[in-house]
Amino acid sequence: QLAIEQPKPGTVAVRLGIPADCPLGDYRVRVRTPAGLSELRTFAVIDSPLRIEQETASGNKQRNDSPEAAEAIVLENGATQTIAGVVRREDVDTYRVRLQAGDKLAASIRAVRLNHTPFDPAIELVDADGFVVASCDDHPLLQQDALIATSIETAGDYFLRVRESAYRGDDNSFYVLHVGRFPTPQVALPPGGRPGAKLSVRWLGDPGGPWQSEITLPEKLSRRDAIHDGIFSAIATRDGVTAAEPVPVRLTDLPVAREAEPNNDPTRCQTFPTPATVWGQLQEPGDIDWIRFDAAKGSKWSIRAWGRRLGSPIDLTLNAYRDDAKRQRITGNDDSAGPDSAMTVTVPAEGSFLVRVSVHQDRGGERFVWWIEATKIEPSMRVSVPPARPKSQQRIIAHVPRGTRMALAINAPRTETRADDLPQVTGLPTGLQVTTTPRAGTSPAALLVLEAAAPAPLAPGTAPTAPR
């Protein structure tokens, strides 16, 4: 931070200094004030020049919502260009790009990921005659944000259009648009590994075909990564050009193995001792993979799958069966983790069980990657703060004004235990104290009362919560 000032009530201007070696990607930002913390916003560190959309920079006087008024983007020497803009109601921001036959054009957009407002963007590339060359609304890698990458067959002017998917929008519908010839990998093979491991990764999804490079996984995830999901954001480079979007890679402490074909029949599948991680691909429509897990009779195992969370378009389903001649189904799951799946299996008398991995609607392809972790279920508790209303961060962070108090509800469901407990909060900022009450073994939630002393310093903190 270089400077912070308040040009007018309700507005704060911050000038940031970004070190040259700052890791690329999204960073979470809040503003701390005497009244509390602001809602979370995302600040993206990029390696391309950025400018403001002319319509936004001119206060909406220079419209760019038609091919005739389109704002020009010049891709000098193939360098990526980045534009920050706003999509208002029924607005279609239009950008003109001059391309030659054989050129590659890539465009990706940050909108939902900026955490400003529920803004679902759509982008499309059209030629001079108005025909759509490429389009995207929701991309598997970016969820509700969009990405397109295509090779141009005919030289000429092309128009990149940015809008809200249902032609809504408002003054808070901000976006950051990357346009260039950058690589667009969507899935990494292998899609994960152990902390600190060096991986030779095959990147999939780019129109130019797959390529290979080496990455080193971090020993520990930073706060800006998806810590709770164990996801590291890997940024690929191809021919000296850096991708605009990172590819998610899963970190695990479990042994990692790859499935081996043929395994579309339970009589030919591999056997893996538990705990374990197994990954593979459903490479063609209708493909099915079977795997066998060995474990102690009567033990309980969590079988969790990652697919969409790793950038894959897969909508996988899991089913568990007894490992005997009848192969009776034990349990199954489709979408308990978004499009991904998870299930709990109690090991039958055979001391092993079968897992069938398939794709909803029988789709398949090289990018249909799955990653499954089998971990033993132990007595545990998961603590979270429920939002005050859907799609809101309200009351997720405790804002405790000096000299007063606030209550914070927490969800704390148990697994394999019904013991009474007393929530304990440690590491509170100076001047802050907490009051908790005992929680019955059947109660899924608890209430914390946080109180700040009148002279308590303004400071944020992360306070671990644990039972006693």
CSV table of N, CA, C and O in Angstrom, one decimal, residues 100-170:
chain,number,residue,atom,x,y,z
A,100,GLN,N,-5.7,-12.1,-38.7
A,100,GLN,CA,-5.3,-12.7,-39.9
A,100,GLN,C,-5.7,-14.2,-39.9
A,100,GLN,O,-5.9,-14.8,-38.8
A,101,ALA,N,-5.8,-14.8,-41.1
A,101,ALA,CA,-6.1,-16.2,-41.2
A,101,ALA,C,-5.0,-17.0,-40.4
A,101,ALA,O,-3.8,-16.7,-40.6
A,102,GLY,N,-5.5,-17.9,-39.6
A,102,GLY,CA,-4.5,-18.7,-38.8
A,102,GLY,C,-4.2,-18.2,-37.5
A,102,GLY,O,-3.6,-18.9,-36.6
A,103,ASP,N,-4.7,-16.9,-37.2
A,103,ASP,CA,-4.5,-16.3,-35.9
A,103,ASP,C,-5.3,-17.1,-34.8
A,103,ASP,O,-6.4,-17.6,-35.1
A,104,LYS,N,-4.8,-17.1,-33.6
A,104,LYS,CA,-5.5,-17.6,-32.5
A,104,LYS,C,-6.0,-16.4,-31.7
A,104,LYS,O,-5.3,-15.5,-31.5
A,105,LEU,N,-7.3,-16.5,-31.2
A,105,LEU,CA,-7.8,-15.5,-30.3
A,105,LEU,C,-8.3,-16.1,-29.1
A,105,LEU,O,-9.1,-17.1,-29.2
A,106,ALA,N,-7.9,-15.6,-27.9
A,106,ALA,CA,-8.4,-16.1,-26.7
A,106,ALA,C,-9.0,-14.9,-25.9
A,106,ALA,O,-8.4,-13.8,-26.0
A,107,ALA,N,-10.1,-15.1,-25.2
A,107,ALA,CA,-10.7,-14.1,-24.4
A,107,ALA,C,-11.3,-14.7,-23.1
A,107,ALA,O,-12.0,-15.7,-23.2
A,108,SER,N,-11.0,-14.2,-22.0
A,108,SER,CA,-11.6,-14.6,-20.7
A,108,SER,C,-12.0,-13.5,-19.9
A,108,SER,O,-11.5,-12.3,-20.1
A,109,ILE,N,-13.0,-13.7,-19.0
A,109,ILE,CA,-13.6,-12.6,-18.3
A,109,ILE,C,-13.7,-12.9,-16.8
A,109,ILE,O,-14.1,-14.0,-16.5
A,110,ARG,N,-13.3,-12.0,-16.0
A,110,ARG,CA,-13.6,-12.0,-14.5
A,110,ARG,C,-14.8,-11.2,-14.2
A,110,ARG,O,-14.7,-10.0,-14.5
A,111,ALA,N,-15.8,-11.7,-13.7
A,111,ALA,CA,-17.0,-10.9,-13.3
A,111,ALA,C,-17.6,-11.4,-12.0
A,111,ALA,O,-17.5,-10.8,-11.0
A,112,VAL,N,-18.1,-12.6,-12.0
A,112,VAL,CA,-18.6,-13.3,-10.8
A,112,VAL,C,-17.5,-13.3,-9.8
A,112,VAL,O,-17.7,-13.1,-8.6
A,113,ARG,N,-16.3,-13.7,-10.2
A,113,ARG,CA,-15.1,-13.8,-9.3
A,113,ARG,C,-14.7,-12.5,-8.7
A,113,ARG,O,-13.8,-12.6,-7.8
A,114,LEU,N,-15.1,-11.4,-9.2
A,114,LEU,CA,-14.8,-10.1,-8.6
A,114,LEU,C,-15.5,-9.8,-7.3
A,114,LEU,O,-15.2,-8.9,-6.6
A,115,ASN,N,-16.6,-10.6,-7.0
A,115,ASN,CA,-17.4,-10.5,-5.8
A,115,ASN,C,-18.1,-9.2,-5.6
A,115,ASN,O,-18.3,-8.7,-4.5
A,116,HIS,N,-18.4,-8.4,-6.7
A,116,HIS,CA,-19.0,-7.2,-6.5
A,116,HIS,C,-20.6,-7.3,-6.5
A,116,HIS,O,-21.2,-6.7,-5.7
A,117,THR,N,-21.1,-8.1,-7.4
A,117,THR,CA,-22.5,-8.3,-7.5
A,117,THR,C,-22.8,-9.6,-8.2
A,117,THR,O,-21.9,-10.0,-9.0
A,118,PRO,N,-23.9,-10.2,-8.1
A,118,PRO,CA,-24.2,-11.4,-8.9
A,118,PRO,C,-24.4,-11.1,-10.3
A,118,PRO,O,-25.5,-10.8,-10.8
A,119,PHE,N,-23.3,-11.0,-11.1
A,119,PHE,CA,-23.2,-10.6,-12.5
A,119,PHE,C,-22.8,-11.8,-13.3
A,119,PHE,O,-21.6,-12.2,-13.2
A,120,ASP,N,-23.6,-12.4,-14.1
A,120,ASP,CA,-23.3,-13.6,-14.9
A,120,ASP,C,-23.0,-13.2,-16.3
A,120,ASP,O,-23.9,-12.8,-17.1
A,121,PRO,N,-21.7,-13.1,-16.7
A,121,PRO,CA,-21.4,-12.6,-18.0
A,121,PRO,C,-21.4,-13.6,-19.1
A,121,PRO,O,-21.4,-14.8,-18.9
A,122,ALA,N,-21.6,-13.1,-20.3
A,122,ALA,CA,-21.5,-13.9,-21.5
A,122,ALA,C,-20.6,-13.2,-22.5
A,122,ALA,O,-20.7,-11.9,-22.6
A,123,ILE,N,-19.8,-13.9,-23.3
A,123,ILE,CA,-18.9,-13.3,-24.3
A,123,ILE,C,-19.1,-14.1,-25.6
A,123,ILE,O,-19.4,-15.3,-25.6
A,124,GLU,N,-19.0,-13.4,-26.7
A,124,GLU,CA,-19.1,-14.0,-28.0
A,124,GLU,C,-18.2,-13.3,-29.0
A,124,GLU,O,-18.1,-12.0,-28.9
A,125,LEU,N,-17.7,-14.0,-30.0
A,125,LEU,CA,-16.9,-13.4,-31.1
A,125,LEU,C,-17.7,-13.6,-32.4
A,125,LEU,O,-18.1,-14.7,-32.7
A,126,VAL,N,-17.9,-12.5,-33.1
A,126,VAL,CA,-18.7,-12.5,-34.3
A,126,VAL,C,-17.8,-11.9,-35.4
A,126,VAL,O,-16.9,-11.1,-35.2
A,127,ASP,N,-18.1,-12.4,-36.7
A,127,ASP,CA,-17.3,-11.8,-37.8
A,127,ASP,C,-18.0,-10.6,-38.3
A,127,ASP,O,-19.0,-10.1,-37.8
A,128,ALA,N,-17.4,-10.0,-39.4
A,128,ALA,CA,-17.9,-8.7,-39.9
A,128,ALA,C,-19.4,-8.9,-40.5
A,128,ALA,O,-20.1,-7.9,-40.6
A,129,ASP,N,-19.8,-10.1,-40.8
A,129,ASP,CA,-21.1,-10.3,-41.3
A,129,ASP,C,-22.1,-10.7,-40.2
A,129,ASP,O,-23.3,-10.9,-40.5
A,130,GLY,N,-21.7,-10.7,-39.0
A,130,GLY,CA,-22.5,-10.9,-37.8
A,130,GLY,C,-22.7,-12.3,-37.4
A,130,GLY,O,-23.5,-12.7,-36.5
A,131,PHE,N,-21.9,-13.3,-38.1
A,131,PHE,CA,-22.0,-14.7,-37.7
A,131,PHE,C,-21.2,-15.0,-36.5
A,131,PHE,O,-20.0,-14.5,-36.4
A,132,VAL,N,-21.7,-15.7,-35.5
A,132,VAL,CA,-21.0,-16.1,-34.3
A,132,VAL,C,-19.9,-17.1,-34.6
A,132,VAL,O,-20.2,-18.2,-35.1
A,133,VAL,N,-18.7,-16.8,-34.3
A,133,VAL,CA,-17.6,-17.7,-34.5
A,133,VAL,C,-17.3,-18.5,-33.2
A,133,VAL,O,-17.0,-19.7,-33.3
A,134,ALA,N,-17.5,-17.9,-32.0
A,134,ALA,CA,-17.3,-18.6,-30.8
A,134,ALA,C,-18.1,-17.9,-29.7
A,134,ALA,O,-18.3,-16.6,-29.8
A,135,SER,N,-18.6,-18.6,-28.7
A,135,SER,CA,-19.4,-18.0,-27.6
A,135,SER,C,-19.2,-18.8,-26.4
A,135,SER,O,-18.9,-20.0,-26.4
A,136,CYS,N,-19.5,-18.2,-25.3
A,136,CYS,CA,-19.4,-18.9,-24.0
A,136,CYS,C,-20.2,-18.1,-22.9
A,136,CYS,O,-20.2,-16.9,-22.9
A,137,ASP,N,-21.0,-18.8,-22.1
A,137,ASP,CA,-21.7,-18.2,-21.0
A,137,ASP,C,-21.0,-18.7,-19.7
A,137,ASP,O,-20.2,-18.0,-19.1
A,138,ASP,N,-21.2,-20.0,-19.4
A,138,ASP,CA,-20.5,-20.5,-18.2
A,138,ASP,C,-19.4,-21.5,-18.6
A,138,ASP,O,-19.7,-22.4,-19.4
A,139,HIS,N,-18.2,-21.4,-18.1
A,139,HIS,CA,-17.1,-22.3,-18.5
A,139,HIS,C,-16.8,-23.2,-17.4
A,139,HIS,O,-16.7,-22.7,-16.2
A,140,PRO,N,-16.5,-24.5,-17.6
A,140,PRO,CA,-16.2,-25.4,-16.5
A,140,PRO,C,-15.0,-25.0,-15.7
A,140,PRO,O,-15.1,-25.2,-14.5
A,141,LEU,N,-14.0,-24.3,-16.3
A,141,LEU,CA,-12.9,-23.9,-15.5
A,141,LEU,C,-13.2,-22.7,-14.7
A,141,LEU,O,-12.7,-22.5,-13.5
A,142,LEU,N,-14.1,-21.8,-15.1
A,142,LEU,CA,-14.4,-20.5,-14.5
A,142,LEU,C,-15.8,-20.5,-13.9
A,142,LEU,O,-16.2,-19.4,-13.4
A,143,GLN,N,-16.5,-21.6,-13.9
A,143,GLN,CA,-17.8,-21.6,-13.3
A,143,GLN,C,-18.7,-20.6,-14.1
A,143,GLN,O,-19.0,-20.8,-15.3
A,144,GLN,N,-19.2,-19.6,-13.4
A,144,GLN,CA,-20.2,-18.7,-14.1
A,144,GLN,C,-19.5,-17.6,-15.0
A,144,GLN,O,-20.1,-16.9,-15.7
A,145,ASP,N,-18.1,-17.5,-14.9
A,145,ASP,CA,-17.4,-16.6,-15.8
A,145,ASP,C,-17.2,-17.4,-17.1
A,145,ASP,O,-17.5,-18.6,-17.3
A,146,ALA,N,-16.7,-16.7,-18.1
A,146,ALA,CA,-16.6,-17.2,-19.5
A,146,ALA,C,-15.2,-17.2,-20.1
A,146,ALA,O,-14.4,-16.3,-19.7
A,147,LEU,N,-15.0,-18.1,-21.0
A,147,LEU,CA,-13.7,-18.1,-21.7
A,147,LEU,C,-14.0,-18.7,-23.1
A,147,LEU,O,-14.7,-19.7,-23.3
A,148,ILE,N,-13.3,-18.1,-24.1
A,148,ILE,CA,-13.4,-18.6,-25.5
A,148,ILE,C,-12.0,-18.6,-26.0
A,148,ILE,O,-11.1,-17.8,-25.7
A,149,ALA,N,-11.7,-19.6,-26.9
A,149,ALA,CA,-10.4,-19.7,-27.6
A,149,ALA,C,-10.7,-20.3,-28.9
A,149,ALA,O,-11.3,-21.4,-29.0
A,150,THR,N,-10.2,-19.7,-30.0
A,150,THR,CA,-10.5,-20.2,-31.4
A,150,THR,C,-9.4,-19.8,-32.3
A,150,THR,O,-8.7,-18.9,-32.1
A,151,SER,N,-9.3,-20.6,-33.4
A,151,SER,CA,-8.4,-20.2,-34.5
A,151,SER,C,-9.2,-19.6,-35.7
A,151,SER,O,-10.3,-20.1,-36.0
A,152,ILE,N,-8.7,-18.5,-36.2
A,152,ILE,CA,-9.4,-17.8,-37.2
A,152,ILE,C,-9.1,-18.3,-38.6
A,152,ILE,O,-7.9,-18.5,-39.0
A,153,GLU,N,-10.1,-18.5,-39.4
A,153,GLU,CA,-9.9,-19.1,-40.7
A,153,GLU,C,-9.8,-18.0,-41.8
A,153,GLU,O,-9.1,-18.2,-42.8
A,154,THR,N,-10.5,-16.9,-41.6
A,154,THR,CA,-10.5,-15.8,-42.6
A,154,THR,C,-10.1,-14.5,-42.0
A,154,THR,O,-10.6,-14.1,-41.0
A,155,ALA,N,-9.2,-13.8,-42.7
A,155,ALA,CA,-8.7,-12.5,-42.2
A,155,ALA,C,-9.8,-11.5,-42.3
A,155,ALA,O,-10.7,-11.5,-43.1
A,156,GLY,N,-9.8,-10.5,-41.3
A,156,GLY,CA,-10.8,-9.5,-41.3
A,156,GLY,C,-11.0,-8.9,-39.9
A,156,GLY,O,-10.3,-9.2,-39.0
A,157,ASP,N,-12.0,-8.0,-39.8
A,157,ASP,CA,-12.4,-7.5,-38.5
A,157,ASP,C,-13.3,-8.4,-37.8
A,157,ASP,O,-14.3,-8.9,-38.4
A,158,TYR,N,-13.1,-8.7,-36.5
A,158,TYR,CA,-13.9,-9.5,-35.7
A,158,TYR,C,-14.3,-8.7,-34.5
A,158,TYR,O,-13.6,-7.7,-34.1
A,159,PHE,N,-15.5,-9.0,-33.9
A,159,PHE,CA,-16.1,-8.2,-32.8
A,159,PHE,C,-16.3,-9.1,-31.6
A,159,PHE,O,-17.0,-10.1,-31.7
A,160,LEU,N,-15.7,-8.7,-30.5
A,160,LEU,CA,-15.9,-9.4,-29.3
A,160,LEU,C,-17.0,-8.6,-28.5
A,160,LEU,O,-16.9,-7.4,-28.2
A,161,ARG,N,-18.0,-9.3,-28.1
A,161,ARG,CA,-19.2,-8.7,-27.4
A,161,ARG,C,-19.3,-9.2,-26.0
A,161,ARG,O,-19.2,-10.5,-25.8
A,162,VAL,N,-19.4,-8.3,-25.0
A,162,VAL,CA,-19.6,-8.7,-23.6
A,162,VAL,C,-20.9,-8.2,-23.1
A,162,VAL,O,-21.3,-7.0,-23.3
A,163,ARG,N,-21.6,-9.0,-22.5
A,163,ARG,CA,-23.0,-8.7,-21.9
A,163,ARG,C,-23.3,-9.5,-20.7
A,163,ARG,O,-22.6,-10.5,-20.4
A,164,GLU,N,-24.4,-9.1,-20.0
A,164,GLU,CA,-24.9,-10.0,-19.0
A,164,GLU,C,-25.7,-11.0,-19.7
A,164,GLU,O,-26.4,-10.8,-20.7
A,165,SER,N,-25.7,-12.3,-19.2
A,165,SER,CA,-26.3,-13.4,-20.0
A,165,SER,C,-27.8,-13.2,-20.3
A,165,SER,O,-28.2,-13.7,-21.3
A,166,ALA,N,-28.5,-12.5,-19.4
A,166,ALA,CA,-29.9,-12.3,-19.6
A,166,ALA,C,-30.2,-10.8,-20.0
A,166,ALA,O,-31.3,-10.3,-19.8
A,167,TYR,N,-29.1,-10.1,-20.4
A,167,TYR,CA,-29.2,-8.7,-20.8
A,167,TYR,C,-29.6,-7.8,-19.6
A,167,TYR,O,-30.2,-6.7,-19.8
A,168,ARG,N,-29.3,-8.2,-18.4
A,168,ARG,CA,-29.5,-7.4,-17.3
A,168,ARG,C,-28.2,-6.6,-17.0
A,168,ARG,O,-27.4,-6.5,-17.9
A,169,GLY,N,-27.9,-6.2,-15.8
A,169,GLY,CA,-26.7,-5.5,-15.5
A,169,GLY,C,-27.0,-4.2,-14.8
A,169,GLY,O,-28.2,-3.7,-14.8
A,170,ASP,N,-26.0,-3.6,-14.2
A,170,ASP,CA,-26.2,-2.3,-13.5
A,170,ASP,C,-24.8,-1.6,-13.3
A,170,ASP,O,-23.8,-2.1,-13.8
